[in-house]
Structures are given as C-alpha cells and as structure tokens.
C-alpha cells in the first residue's frame, strides 16, 4: 500500500476491527453446537469465505460483461483483481470445509456434488490466471479473460444449487438442513462474519486494483523511455 | 479446543497473510520501479545534453 493511501489505511483498519469482532463473537458469543461441539465454530468463517469467493466471481462476471459491452482496461483490471481475491477465499472455504468434514463426516473429502463442483471451480479459476499469462496481446488477453470469466461463473449457481438439486451430505444453512440446529446467536455471528469478510474483500480488491494500475504505469514509462531513446 | 478448529482458523489467517503480503511486496517493487523509471525519464534529456557538451569540449 502506498504512503498516501489514506482510504486504503482506513479500510484496512476497519476490516481488521470487523474481523476481530467476528472472531470474538465466534468464540465468546455463539453457543457451542449440541451435536458437533466446538468444531462447528469453523462454520462461521467457512461460510463467510465461500460467500466472498462467490461474490468475487460475480464481480468478475459483471466486469467481463462490461468489458465486452464497453471495452476499457479498468473492467479487465477489476475482473482480474476480483478473481485473485476470490480464489484466496474459495481456497479457504474448501480447505476449512474439509477440516470441518473430518470430525463430522469421518473423512476429509468425499466426491459428493457440492464438494466436486467446488474442486472444479477452484481449478477453473486457477486456470484463469494461467491462461491470461499465456496470451501476449493485451487486447486479446482482456477479451479472452472477459469471456472466460463469464463462462466460469456458471460454477457459482451450480455450486449454490448443488445441495438443493442433488442428494448431498453438505448441510443447507438457509433451510436449516440436517445435522445442525441454528440458534439466533449463531445467526448474528454468521451475519457479522459475512459483513466482516465482505469488508475485507473490498479492502483487498482495492489494494489489488492499485497494484495492477502500478504495473500499467511501469509499462507506460518503459514505453516512453524506449520511444525516447 | 479441537485441533481441526485451530488448524482451520490458522488457515484463515495464513491465507489472508499470504495474499496481503504478496500484494504489499509487489506494490513496493512496482513503486520502486516507477520511481527509478521516472528518474531515468527526467535524466535522459539532461544527460544527452551533458554528453553532447562533453563531446564538443573534446573537439
């Protein structure tokens, strides 16, 4: 972060405070779940990180549409930055979900619909960055990434509805699925965690966008120097 | 406290730290590069002139 980035500093401090409040609620406010015990406390940050991952890919999807409709490097920067932040959060969701599954289901991983789609989603968005790097022309790279970001987004609704469309052991928190009794205190903790993670996403996305702009500035300066010499 | 809970929260902090640190490192590197390139861009015409003057002195 740059020295004069006051808004960035404020956002960072707000995000840190929000995450600490959420963490306090997870361990001090939310009750111990009757069936799963303390390991259920993974749930709050697990759901919040999955939400941010989905939201980040939705932003990439919208930025892709905006790029194809209007053009402009800023949409490409937004799409790329959101994928990078989203990937980090989806990785958190997959890994912590697996750690939650071990004591609850008796296994770290099972190839049921939600988990299979999550694994595929992770690979698809990892490939986004790799494929971008393989295209030389900035115009072609941005157009390809926009189309890829739009198509890849299909994994988000697919993952969301997987636990409703197919037989799965993954709990559905909205309909109060099997295996977990949600109390009002749990709902409050989850909502605060969702807000804290969303704020963290905005902060990280902004920092990532600034990084890409700095990379563009380096590219422009190099071009100026090479044209001048 | 269950070990899985400790590892899970360790992963949240660890991955967040990795992302923040990687953005911060890349930003610092790019800012240094921008400063160096801007200095080079400002220096180039002046240096050319100085080099030209030095050349005429020799002659």
Tab-separated table of C-alpha atoms in Angstrom:
chain	number	residue	atom	x	y	z
A	1	UNK	CA	0.000	0.000	0.000
A	2	UNK	CA	1.300	3.449	-0.876
A	3	UNK	CA	2.260	6.040	1.722
A	4	UNK	CA	-0.512	8.472	0.768
A	5	UNK	CA	-3.310	5.936	0.556
A	6	UNK	CA	-5.460	7.217	3.445
A	7	UNK	CA	-8.644	5.471	2.263
A	8	UNK	CA	-6.726	2.208	1.978
A	9	UNK	CA	-5.454	2.598	5.542
A	10	UNK	CA	-8.954	3.372	6.868
A	11	UNK	CA	-10.410	0.354	5.037
A	12	UNK	CA	-7.616	-1.885	6.358
A	13	UNK	CA	-8.216	-0.760	9.957
A	14	UNK	CA	-12.000	-1.166	9.589
A	15	UNK	CA	-11.598	-4.649	8.101
A	16	UNK	CA	-9.194	-5.715	10.847
A	17	UNK	CA	-11.602	-4.424	13.518
A	18	UNK	CA	-14.585	-6.139	11.869
A	19	UNK	CA	-12.742	-9.477	11.591
A	20	UNK	CA	-11.638	-9.245	15.242
A	21	UNK	CA	-15.245	-8.546	16.333
A	22	UNK	CA	-16.447	-11.501	14.255
A	23	UNK	CA	-13.731	-13.686	15.766
A	24	UNK	CA	-14.751	-12.591	19.262
A	25	UNK	CA	-18.368	-13.474	18.502
A	26	UNK	CA	-17.380	-16.878	17.068
A	27	UNK	CA	-15.573	-17.872	20.271
A	28	UNK	CA	-17.347	-15.867	23.010
A	29	UNK	CA	-20.884	-15.097	21.832
A	30	UNK	CA	-22.027	-18.016	19.668
A	31	UNK	CA	-23.131	-21.046	21.693
A	32	UNK	CA	-21.485	-24.457	21.485
A	33	UNK	CA	-23.404	-26.546	18.967
A	34	UNK	CA	-25.056	-29.550	20.624
A	35	UNK	CA	-24.177	-32.291	18.086
A	36	UNK	CA	-20.816	-31.234	16.626
A	37	UNK	CA	-19.355	-29.357	19.588
A	38	UNK	CA	-16.666	-26.680	19.171
A	39	UNK	CA	-15.609	-27.823	15.701
A	40	UNK	CA	-18.873	-26.304	14.390
A	41	UNK	CA	-17.274	-22.854	15.012
A	42	UNK	CA	-15.397	-23.384	11.729
A	43	UNK	CA	-18.784	-22.859	10.058
A	44	UNK	CA	-18.863	-19.028	10.514
A	45	UNK	CA	-15.643	-18.205	8.666
A	46	UNK	CA	-16.132	-21.138	6.266
A	47	UNK	CA	-19.500	-19.793	5.056
A	48	UNK	CA	-18.217	-16.194	5.032
A	49	UNK	CA	-15.196	-17.101	2.887
A	50	UNK	CA	-17.383	-19.103	0.467
A	51	UNK	CA	-19.746	-16.107	0.209
A	52	UNK	CA	-16.863	-13.744	-0.586
A	53	UNK	CA	-15.480	-16.198	-3.152
A	54	UNK	CA	-18.871	-16.395	-4.904
A	55	UNK	CA	-19.314	-12.628	-4.736
A	56	UNK	CA	-15.821	-12.043	-6.137
A	57	UNK	CA	-16.569	-14.337	-9.112
A	58	UNK	CA	-19.863	-12.495	-9.620
A	59	UNK	CA	-17.923	-9.209	-9.795
A	60	UNK	CA	-15.609	-10.824	-12.395
A	61	UNK	CA	-18.684	-11.952	-14.339
A	62	UNK	CA	-20.132	-8.397	-14.345
A	63	UNK	CA	-16.751	-6.857	-15.207
A	64	UNK	CA	-16.449	-9.309	-18.120
A	65	UNK	CA	-19.843	-8.240	-19.484
A	66	UNK	CA	-18.902	-4.557	-19.030
A	67	UNK	CA	-15.600	-5.123	-20.872
A	68	UNK	CA	-17.295	-6.826	-23.829
A	69	UNK	CA	-20.006	-4.157	-23.984
A	70	UNK	CA	-17.907	-1.013	-23.473
A	71	UNK	CA	-14.247	-2.012	-23.578
A	72	UNK	CA	-11.780	-0.286	-21.262
A	73	UNK	CA	-8.823	-1.554	-19.303
A	74	UNK	CA	-10.489	-0.766	-15.946
A	75	UNK	CA	-13.019	-3.615	-16.398
A	76	UNK	CA	-10.211	-6.043	-17.186
A	77	UNK	CA	-8.316	-4.895	-14.079
A	78	UNK	CA	-11.443	-5.297	-11.935
A	79	UNK	CA	-12.102	-8.808	-13.290
A	80	UNK	CA	-8.510	-9.985	-12.759
A	81	UNK	CA	-8.249	-8.456	-9.268
A	82	UNK	CA	-11.535	-9.970	-8.173
A	83	UNK	CA	-10.511	-13.445	-9.374
A	84	UNK	CA	-7.283	-13.296	-7.394
A	85	UNK	CA	-9.041	-12.252	-4.172
A	86	UNK	CA	-11.916	-14.682	-4.805
A	87	UNK	CA	-9.523	-17.583	-5.335
A	88	UNK	CA	-7.934	-16.980	-1.930
A	89	UNK	CA	-11.327	-17.053	-0.215
A	90	UNK	CA	-12.598	-20.100	-2.124
A	91	UNK	CA	-9.386	-21.921	-1.175
A	92	UNK	CA	-10.102	-21.020	2.474
A	93	UNK	CA	-13.659	-22.352	2.120
A	94	UNK	CA	-12.564	-25.642	0.527
A	95	UNK	CA	-9.713	-26.327	2.972
A	96	UNK	CA	-11.662	-25.374	6.110
A	97	UNK	CA	-14.717	-27.271	4.879
A	98	UNK	CA	-12.528	-30.325	4.580
A	99	UNK	CA	-11.231	-29.787	8.141
A	100	UNK	CA	-14.805	-29.493	9.370
A	101	UNK	CA	-15.802	-32.633	7.483
A	102	UNK	CA	-13.130	-34.843	9.091
A	103	UNK	CA	-14.619	-34.995	12.617
A	104	UNK	CA	-18.248	-34.634	11.421
A	105	UNK	CA	-18.374	-36.961	8.383
A	106	UNK	CA	-15.347	-39.067	9.295
A	107	UNK	CA	-13.448	-38.094	6.121
A	108	UNK	CA	-11.619	-35.032	4.803
A	109	UNK	CA	-13.102	-35.374	1.340
A	110	UNK	CA	-15.924	-37.127	-0.436
A	111	UNK	CA	-16.899	-36.768	-4.098
A	112	UNK	CA	-20.434	-35.548	-3.436
A	113	UNK	CA	-21.937	-32.843	-5.730
A	114	UNK	CA	-21.115	-29.667	-3.729
A	115	UNK	CA	-17.523	-30.668	-2.998
A	116	UNK	CA	-16.894	-31.888	-6.540
A	117	UNK	CA	-18.183	-28.617	-8.023
A	118	UNK	CA	-16.085	-26.614	-5.508
A	119	UNK	CA	-12.944	-28.504	-6.545
A	120	UNK	CA	-13.734	-27.910	-10.228
A	121	UNK	CA	-14.435	-24.239	-9.558
A	122	UNK	CA	-11.076	-23.844	-7.848
A	123	UNK	CA	-9.265	-25.401	-10.813
A	124	UNK	CA	-11.248	-23.365	-13.371
A	125	UNK	CA	-10.391	-20.053	-11.686
A	126	UNK	CA	-6.757	-21.105	-11.162
A	127	UNK	CA	-6.602	-21.694	-14.916
A	128	UNK	CA	-7.965	-18.152	-15.491
A	129	UNK	CA	-4.692	-16.653	-14.277
A	130	UNK	CA	-2.508	-19.184	-16.092
A	131	UNK	CA	-4.316	-18.764	-19.416
A	132	UNK	CA	-4.152	-14.969	-19.151
A	133	UNK	CA	-0.407	-15.216	-18.733
A	134	UNK	CA	-0.134	-17.265	-21.929
A	135	UNK	CA	-1.654	-14.574	-24.190
A	136	UNK	CA	0.741	-11.862	-25.378
A	137	UNK	CA	-1.587	-9.266	-26.890
A	138	UNK	CA	-3.262	-7.157	-24.132
A	139	UNK	CA	-6.443	-6.706	-26.211
A	140	UNK	CA	-6.847	-10.413	-26.941
A	141	UNK	CA	-5.940	-11.311	-23.349
A	142	UNK	CA	-8.618	-8.995	-21.932
A	143	UNK	CA	-11.301	-10.215	-24.371
A	144	UNK	CA	-10.459	-13.863	-23.696
A	145	UNK	CA	-10.465	-13.251	-19.915
A	146	UNK	CA	-13.835	-11.484	-20.108
A	147	UNK	CA	-15.441	-14.427	-21.950
A	148	UNK	CA	-13.723	-16.934	-19.638
A	149	UNK	CA	-14.902	-15.034	-16.520
A	150	UNK	CA	-18.487	-15.034	-17.809
A	151	UNK	CA	-18.498	-18.758	-18.677
A	152	UNK	CA	-16.660	-19.794	-15.483
A	153	UNK	CA	-19.315	-18.057	-13.391
A	154	UNK	CA	-21.692	-20.946	-14.180
A	155	UNK	CA	-19.890	-22.845	-11.380
A	156	UNK	CA	-21.282	-20.400	-8.773
A	157	UNK	CA	-25.032	-21.054	-9.219
A	158	UNK	CA	-24.197	-24.708	-9.848
A	159	UNK	CA	-22.391	-24.898	-6.503
A	160	UNK	CA	-25.160	-22.933	-4.758
A	161	UNK	CA	-27.952	-25.178	-6.055
A	162	UNK	CA	-25.992	-28.442	-5.855
A	163	UNK	CA	-27.182	-29.058	-2.298
A	164	UNK	CA	-30.789	-28.395	-3.326
A	165	UNK	CA	-30.912	-30.243	-6.655
A	166	UNK	CA	-28.992	-33.399	-5.810
A	167	UNK	CA	-28.692	-35.765	-2.869
A	168	UNK	CA	-25.787	-34.496	-0.809
A	169	UNK	CA	-24.437	-34.674	2.737
A	170	UNK	CA	-23.461	-30.996	2.760
A	171	UNK	CA	-25.726	-29.036	5.182
A	172	UNK	CA	-28.051	-26.339	3.829
A	173	UNK	CA	-27.896	-23.451	6.295
A	174	UNK	CA	-30.757	-21.470	4.740
A	175	UNK	CA	-33.383	-24.179	5.084
A	176	UNK	CA	-31.989	-25.381	8.409
A	177	UNK	CA	-30.683	-28.616	6.948
A	178	UNK	CA	-29.998	-31.798	8.787
A	179	UNK	CA	-27.273	-32.128	11.379
A	180	UNK	CA	-27.147	-28.571	12.744
A	181	UNK	CA	-29.546	-26.572	14.910
A	182	UNK	CA	-29.147	-22.829	14.189
A	183	UNK	CA	-29.942	-20.508	17.124
A	184	UNK	CA	-30.415	-16.682	16.907
A	185	UNK	CA	-26.921	-16.096	18.391
A	186	UNK	CA	-25.440	-18.283	15.670
A	187	UNK	CA	-27.311	-16.264	13.033
A	188	UNK	CA	-25.965	-12.965	14.485
A	189	UNK	CA	-22.407	-14.343	14.485
A	190	UNK	CA	-22.777	-15.545	10.912
A	191	UNK	CA	-24.138	-12.167	9.753
A	192	UNK	CA	-21.275	-10.269	11.422
A	193	UNK	CA	-18.767	-12.706	9.861
A	194	UNK	CA	-20.349	-12.177	6.422
A	195	UNK	CA	-20.123	-8.375	6.844
A	196	UNK	CA	-16.512	-8.547	8.085
A	197	UNK	CA	-15.415	-10.766	5.193
A	198	UNK	CA	-17.214	-8.563	2.661
A	199	UNK	CA	-15.360	-5.523	4.029
A	200	UNK	CA	-12.107	-7.462	3.850
A	201	UNK	CA	-12.895	-8.328	0.216
A	202	UNK	CA	-13.449	-4.640	-0.663
A	203	UNK	CA	-10.155	-3.699	1.022
A	204	UNK	CA	-8.163	-6.436	-0.701
A	205	UNK	CA	-9.821	-5.810	-4.066
A	206	UNK	CA	-8.941	-2.117	-3.879
A	207	UNK	CA	-5.319	-2.915	-2.993
A	208	UNK	CA	-5.128	-5.443	-5.851
A	209	UNK	CA	-6.557	-2.901	-8.327
A	210	UNK	CA	-3.927	-0.338	-7.257
A	211	UNK	CA	-1.268	-2.976	-7.871
A	212	UNK	CA	-2.463	-3.569	-11.432
A	213	UNK	CA	-2.553	0.186	-12.083
A	214	UNK	CA	1.018	0.471	-10.836
A	215	UNK	CA	2.000	-2.340	-13.248
A	216	UNK	CA	0.341	-0.365	-16.068
A	217	UNK	CA	2.273	2.751	-15.037
A	218	UNK	CA	5.547	0.786	-15.234
A	219	UNK	CA	4.600	-0.453	-18.707
A	220	UNK	CA	3.771	3.106	-19.898
A	221	UNK	CA	7.036	4.531	-18.506
A	222	UNK	CA	9.068	1.796	-20.193
A	223	UNK	CA	7.327	2.541	-23.485
A	224	UNK	CA	8.053	6.261	-23.090
A	225	UNK	CA	11.728	5.557	-22.394
A	226	UNK	CA	12.073	3.143	-25.299
A	227	UNK	CA	10.377	5.624	-27.682
A	228	UNK	CA	12.551	8.470	-26.388
A	229	UNK	CA	15.836	6.610	-26.879
B	1	UNK	CA	-10.196	-26.867	21.768
B	2	UNK	CA	-10.398	-29.333	18.835
B	3	UNK	CA	-7.273	-29.446	16.695
B	4	UNK	CA	-9.343	-29.100	13.483
B	5	UNK	CA	-10.734	-25.775	14.732
B	6	UNK	CA	-7.239	-24.455	15.483
B	7	UNK	CA	-5.910	-25.546	12.063
B	8	UNK	CA	-8.945	-24.062	10.258
B	9	UNK	CA	-8.533	-20.635	11.876
B	10	UNK	CA	-4.774	-20.858	11.299
B	11	UNK	CA	-5.537	-21.353	7.605
B	12	UNK	CA	-7.822	-18.290	7.526
B	13	UNK	CA	-5.086	-16.123	8.986
B	14	UNK	CA	-2.329	-17.782	6.983
B	15	UNK	CA	-4.008	-17.372	3.587
B	16	UNK	CA	-5.066	-13.793	4.374
B	17	UNK	CA	-1.485	-13.008	5.394
B	18	UNK	CA	-0.081	-14.585	2.204
B	19	UNK	CA	-2.431	-12.509	0.000
B	20	UNK	CA	-1.828	-9.233	1.879
B	21	UNK	CA	1.945	-9.795	1.985
B	22	UNK	CA	2.128	-10.708	-1.713
B	23	UNK	CA	0.126	-7.596	-2.727
B	24	UNK	CA	2.260	-5.419	-0.451
B	25	UNK	CA	5.569	-6.825	-1.775
B	26	UNK	CA	4.536	-6.463	-5.421
B	27	UNK	CA	3.260	-2.913	-4.770
B	28	UNK	CA	6.556	-1.931	-3.135
B	29	UNK	CA	8.572	-3.405	-6.005
B	30	UNK	CA	6.443	-1.599	-8.600
B	31	UNK	CA	6.631	1.719	-6.724
B	32	UNK	CA	10.427	1.441	-6.617
B	33	UNK	CA	10.436	0.626	-10.331
B	34	UNK	CA	8.166	3.601	-11.115
B	35	UNK	CA	10.468	5.929	-9.152
B	36	UNK	CA	13.539	4.579	-10.970
B	37	UNK	CA	11.907	4.853	-14.404
B	38	UNK	CA	10.652	8.389	-13.725
B	39	UNK	CA	14.143	9.391	-12.635
B	40	UNK	CA	15.542	7.811	-15.802
B	41	UNK	CA	12.977	9.647	-17.920
B	42	UNK	CA	13.868	13.004	-16.329
B	43	UNK	CA	17.578	12.291	-16.532
B	44	UNK	CA	17.699	11.219	-20.155
B	45	UNK	CA	17.402	14.620	-21.966
B	46	UNK	CA	19.705	16.337	-19.452
B	47	UNK	CA	22.284	13.590	-19.720
B	48	UNK	CA	22.138	13.647	-23.501
B	49	UNK	CA	22.778	17.381	-23.419
B	50	UNK	CA	25.652	16.902	-20.960
B	51	UNK	CA	27.094	14.173	-23.125
B	52	UNK	CA	26.770	16.423	-26.188
B	53	UNK	CA	28.512	19.306	-24.385
B	54	UNK	CA	31.321	16.993	-23.276
B	55	UNK	CA	31.715	15.849	-26.871
B	56	UNK	CA	32.016	19.428	-28.184
B	57	UNK	CA	34.629	20.224	-25.462
B	58	UNK	CA	36.785	17.350	-26.668
B	59	UNK	CA	36.609	18.613	-30.202
